């Protein structure tokens, strides 16, 4: 019989319900924001087209519907506990594209460039708080 390394066999420590509910609340806010953002891209609302043209993105509806579908699918993966880690990775990649776009066009740092970072931090903190397996993984 072989033994596995300690990290692979470590079970998640008991967690307070307050910690879990805080994580669910934070994750819920992130999911609601991302679902809203994805939904306005599906339509796409004129405000979406008006704001992306100065960023150098195409104004065609097909591009924005595709991005809306990707964002909604990733947010739903993040919301479901069994696939939350995959969803968090996909959303992080998506947000990285948003940050890169704002860096490229010279947007303001704290309000535009770092907004994707703020959402990403909230996403991962929410997951860390609500999922003891993530906390165990990051020990």
PDB file of C-alpha atoms in Angstrom:
ATOM      1  CA  UNK A   1       0.000   0.000   0.000  1.00  0.00           C
ATOM      2  CA  UNK A   2       1.412   3.356  -0.971  1.00  0.00           C
ATOM      3  CA  UNK A   3       0.899   6.525   0.962  1.00  0.00           C
ATOM      4  CA  UNK A   4       0.000   9.794  -0.654  1.00  0.00           C
ATOM      5  CA  UNK A   5       1.714  13.051   0.212  1.00  0.00           C
ATOM      6  CA  UNK A   6       0.147  14.964   3.075  1.00  0.00           C
ATOM      7  CA  UNK A   7      -1.196  17.743   0.818  1.00  0.00           C
ATOM      8  CA  UNK A   8      -3.059  15.286  -1.397  1.00  0.00           C
ATOM      9  CA  UNK A   9      -4.771  13.534   1.523  1.00  0.00           C
ATOM     10  CA  UNK A  10      -5.436  16.565   3.702  1.00  0.00           C
ATOM     11  CA  UNK A  11      -9.083  16.996   4.466  1.00  0.00           C
ATOM     12  CA  UNK A  12     -10.622  20.398   4.742  1.00  0.00           C
ATOM     13  CA  UNK A  13     -10.768  21.724   8.281  1.00  0.00           C
ATOM     14  CA  UNK A  14     -14.177  22.464   9.780  1.00  0.00           C
ATOM     15  CA  UNK A  15     -15.445  25.874   8.785  1.00  0.00           C
ATOM     16  CA  UNK A  16     -17.752  28.284  10.532  1.00  0.00           C
ATOM     17  CA  UNK A  17     -21.082  28.876   8.861  1.00  0.00           C
ATOM     18  CA  UNK A  18     -20.409  32.634   8.986  1.00  0.00           C
ATOM     19  CA  UNK A  19     -17.325  32.179   6.826  1.00  0.00           C
ATOM     20  CA  UNK A  20     -19.235  30.069   4.321  1.00  0.00           C
ATOM     21  CA  UNK A  21     -22.182  32.456   4.166  1.00  0.00           C
ATOM     22  CA  UNK A  22     -19.865  35.444   3.734  1.00  0.00           C
ATOM     23  CA  UNK A  23     -18.264  33.648   0.805  1.00  0.00           C
ATOM     24  CA  UNK A  24     -21.638  32.797  -0.686  1.00  0.00           C
ATOM     25  CA  UNK A  25     -22.785  36.396  -0.352  1.00  0.00           C
ATOM     26  CA  UNK A  26     -19.627  37.788  -1.957  1.00  0.00           C
ATOM     27  CA  UNK A  27     -19.716  35.152  -4.691  1.00  0.00           C
ATOM     28  CA  UNK A  28     -23.405  35.888  -5.250  1.00  0.00           C
ATOM     29  CA  UNK A  29     -22.677  39.574  -5.809  1.00  0.00           C
ATOM     30  CA  UNK A  30     -19.936  38.705  -8.283  1.00  0.00           C
ATOM     31  CA  UNK A  31     -22.216  36.267 -10.119  1.00  0.00           C
ATOM     32  CA  UNK A  32     -25.062  38.804 -10.301  1.00  0.00           C
ATOM     33  CA  UNK A  33     -22.710  41.437 -11.709  1.00  0.00           C
ATOM     34  CA  UNK A  34     -21.259  39.030 -14.289  1.00  0.00           C
ATOM     35  CA  UNK A  35     -24.702  37.742 -15.339  1.00  0.00           C
ATOM     36  CA  UNK A  36     -25.885  41.333 -15.793  1.00  0.00           C
ATOM     37  CA  UNK A  37     -22.758  42.198 -17.768  1.00  0.00           C
ATOM     38  CA  UNK A  38     -23.179  39.095 -19.932  1.00  0.00           C
ATOM     39  CA  UNK A  39     -26.896  39.769 -20.477  1.00  0.00           C
ATOM     40  CA  UNK A  40     -26.360  43.305 -21.760  1.00  0.00           C
ATOM     41  CA  UNK A  41     -23.843  41.887 -24.214  1.00  0.00           C
ATOM     42  CA  UNK A  42     -26.368  39.317 -25.476  1.00  0.00           C
ATOM     43  CA  UNK A  43     -28.891  41.946 -26.533  1.00  0.00           C
ATOM     44  CA  UNK A  44     -26.478  43.926 -27.154  1.00  0.00           C
ATOM     45  CA  UNK A  45     -27.567  47.217 -25.678  1.00  0.00           C
ATOM     46  CA  UNK A  46     -26.462  50.370 -27.449  1.00  0.00           C
ATOM     47  CA  UNK A  47     -24.474  51.398 -24.359  1.00  0.00           C
ATOM     48  CA  UNK A  48     -22.284  48.310 -24.891  1.00  0.00           C
ATOM     49  CA  UNK A  49     -21.544  49.283 -28.486  1.00  0.00           C
ATOM     50  CA  UNK A  50     -20.946  52.927 -27.547  1.00  0.00           C
ATOM     51  CA  UNK A  51     -18.430  52.034 -24.835  1.00  0.00           C
ATOM     52  CA  UNK A  52     -16.433  49.439 -26.766  1.00  0.00           C
ATOM     53  CA  UNK A  53     -15.770  51.427 -29.921  1.00  0.00           C
ATOM     54  CA  UNK A  54     -13.246  53.758 -28.187  1.00  0.00           C
ATOM     55  CA  UNK A  55     -11.535  50.647 -26.801  1.00  0.00           C
ATOM     56  CA  UNK A  56     -10.852  49.385 -30.322  1.00  0.00           C
ATOM     57  CA  UNK A  57     -13.308  46.501 -30.222  1.00  0.00           C
ATOM     58  CA  UNK A  58     -15.621  45.773 -33.163  1.00  0.00           C
ATOM     59  CA  UNK A  59     -19.180  47.061 -32.918  1.00  0.00           C
ATOM     60  CA  UNK A  60     -20.798  43.984 -34.457  1.00  0.00           C
ATOM     61  CA  UNK A  61     -23.441  42.180 -32.417  1.00  0.00           C
ATOM     62  CA  UNK A  62     -21.990  38.717 -33.117  1.00  0.00           C
ATOM     63  CA  UNK A  63     -18.803  39.496 -31.180  1.00  0.00           C
ATOM     64  CA  UNK A  64     -20.695  40.833 -28.183  1.00  0.00           C
ATOM     65  CA  UNK A  65     -23.200  37.986 -28.126  1.00  0.00           C
ATOM     66  CA  UNK A  66     -20.317  35.510 -28.151  1.00  0.00           C
ATOM     67  CA  UNK A  67     -18.596  37.324 -25.283  1.00  0.00           C
ATOM     68  CA  UNK A  68     -21.886  37.481 -23.397  1.00  0.00           C
ATOM     69  CA  UNK A  69     -22.359  33.715 -23.777  1.00  0.00           C
ATOM     70  CA  UNK A  70     -18.796  33.048 -22.601  1.00  0.00           C
ATOM     71  CA  UNK A  71     -19.254  35.300 -19.579  1.00  0.00           C
ATOM     72  CA  UNK A  72     -22.651  33.880 -18.605  1.00  0.00           C
ATOM     73  CA  UNK A  73     -21.434  30.293 -18.995  1.00  0.00           C
ATOM     74  CA  UNK A  74     -18.343  31.032 -16.892  1.00  0.00           C
ATOM     75  CA  UNK A  75     -20.426  32.758 -14.201  1.00  0.00           C
ATOM     76  CA  UNK A  76     -22.790  29.780 -14.031  1.00  0.00           C
ATOM     77  CA  UNK A  77     -19.844  27.399 -13.730  1.00  0.00           C
ATOM     78  CA  UNK A  78     -18.518  29.561 -10.891  1.00  0.00           C
ATOM     79  CA  UNK A  79     -21.914  29.601  -9.144  1.00  0.00           C
ATOM     80  CA  UNK A  80     -22.198  25.801  -9.113  1.00  0.00           C
ATOM     81  CA  UNK A  81     -20.006  24.383  -6.308  1.00  0.00           C
ATOM     82  CA  UNK A  82     -18.662  21.367  -8.232  1.00  0.00           C
ATOM     83  CA  UNK A  83     -17.396  23.539 -11.097  1.00  0.00           C
ATOM     84  CA  UNK A  84     -16.661  26.765  -9.194  1.00  0.00           C
ATOM     85  CA  UNK A  85     -12.889  26.422  -9.539  1.00  0.00           C
ATOM     86  CA  UNK A  86     -13.112  26.035 -13.335  1.00  0.00           C
ATOM     87  CA  UNK A  87     -15.497  28.985 -13.521  1.00  0.00           C
ATOM     88  CA  UNK A  88     -13.118  31.111 -11.445  1.00  0.00           C
ATOM     89  CA  UNK A  89     -10.232  30.312 -13.792  1.00  0.00           C
ATOM     90  CA  UNK A  90     -12.303  31.140 -16.896  1.00  0.00           C
ATOM     91  CA  UNK A  91     -13.567  34.412 -15.411  1.00  0.00           C
ATOM     92  CA  UNK A  92     -10.039  35.360 -14.372  1.00  0.00           C
ATOM     93  CA  UNK A  93      -8.901  34.890 -17.961  1.00  0.00           C
ATOM     94  CA  UNK A  94     -11.843  36.943 -19.223  1.00  0.00           C
ATOM     95  CA  UNK A  95     -11.049  39.737 -16.770  1.00  0.00           C
ATOM     96  CA  UNK A  96      -7.410  39.632 -17.845  1.00  0.00           C
ATOM     97  CA  UNK A  97      -8.542  40.527 -21.352  1.00  0.00           C
ATOM     98  CA  UNK A  98     -10.504  43.469 -19.997  1.00  0.00           C
ATOM     99  CA  UNK A  99      -7.500  44.708 -18.017  1.00  0.00           C
ATOM    100  CA  UNK A 100      -5.240  44.332 -21.068  1.00  0.00           C
ATOM    101  CA  UNK A 101      -7.704  46.263 -23.232  1.00  0.00           C
ATOM    102  CA  UNK A 102      -7.781  49.169 -20.789  1.00  0.00           C
ATOM    103  CA  UNK A 103      -3.983  49.191 -20.450  1.00  0.00           C
ATOM    104  CA  UNK A 104      -3.642  49.254 -24.244  1.00  0.00           C
ATOM    105  CA  UNK A 105      -5.842  52.337 -24.663  1.00  0.00           C
ATOM    106  CA  UNK A 106      -4.468  54.184 -21.623  1.00  0.00           C
ATOM    107  CA  UNK A 107      -7.618  54.184 -19.502  1.00  0.00           C
ATOM    108  CA  UNK A 108      -7.499  55.603 -15.956  1.00  0.00           C
ATOM    109  CA  UNK A 109      -5.756  53.215 -13.563  1.00  0.00           C
ATOM    110  CA  UNK A 110      -8.008  52.930 -10.508  1.00  0.00           C
ATOM    111  CA  UNK A 111     -11.425  53.244 -12.167  1.00  0.00           C
ATOM    112  CA  UNK A 112     -10.913  51.293 -15.395  1.00  0.00           C
ATOM    113  CA  UNK A 113      -7.674  49.312 -15.585  1.00  0.00           C
ATOM    114  CA  UNK A 114      -7.919  47.858 -12.076  1.00  0.00           C
ATOM    115  CA  UNK A 115     -11.688  47.256 -12.159  1.00  0.00           C
ATOM    116  CA  UNK A 116     -11.144  43.758 -13.564  1.00  0.00           C
ATOM    117  CA  UNK A 117      -8.608  43.137 -10.803  1.00  0.00           C
ATOM    118  CA  UNK A 118     -11.144  44.236  -8.182  1.00  0.00           C
ATOM    119  CA  UNK A 119     -13.760  41.847  -9.561  1.00  0.00           C
ATOM    120  CA  UNK A 120     -11.180  39.050  -9.771  1.00  0.00           C
ATOM    121  CA  UNK A 121     -10.094  39.534  -6.170  1.00  0.00           C
ATOM    122  CA  UNK A 122     -13.727  39.493  -5.002  1.00  0.00           C
ATOM    123  CA  UNK A 123     -14.299  36.348  -7.076  1.00  0.00           C
ATOM    124  CA  UNK A 124     -11.372  34.454  -5.540  1.00  0.00           C
ATOM    125  CA  UNK A 125     -11.977  35.710  -1.979  1.00  0.00           C
ATOM    126  CA  UNK A 126     -15.604  34.605  -2.266  1.00  0.00           C
ATOM    127  CA  UNK A 127     -14.527  31.175  -3.479  1.00  0.00           C
ATOM    128  CA  UNK A 128     -11.876  30.901  -0.758  1.00  0.00           C
ATOM    129  CA  UNK A 129     -14.416  31.776   1.929  1.00  0.00           C
ATOM    130  CA  UNK A 130     -17.143  29.406   0.718  1.00  0.00           C
ATOM    131  CA  UNK A 131     -15.074  26.391  -0.256  1.00  0.00           C
ATOM    132  CA  UNK A 132     -12.943  24.643   2.380  1.00  0.00           C
ATOM    133  CA  UNK A 133     -11.207  22.628  -0.359  1.00  0.00           C
ATOM    134  CA  UNK A 134      -9.774  25.836  -1.825  1.00  0.00           C
ATOM    135  CA  UNK A 135      -8.581  26.927   1.611  1.00  0.00           C
ATOM    136  CA  UNK A 136      -6.938  23.522   2.118  1.00  0.00           C
ATOM    137  CA  UNK A 137      -5.331  23.736  -1.312  1.00  0.00           C
ATOM    138  CA  UNK A 138      -3.829  27.140  -0.558  1.00  0.00           C
ATOM    139  CA  UNK A 139      -2.356  26.215   2.827  1.00  0.00           C
TER     140      UNK A 139
END
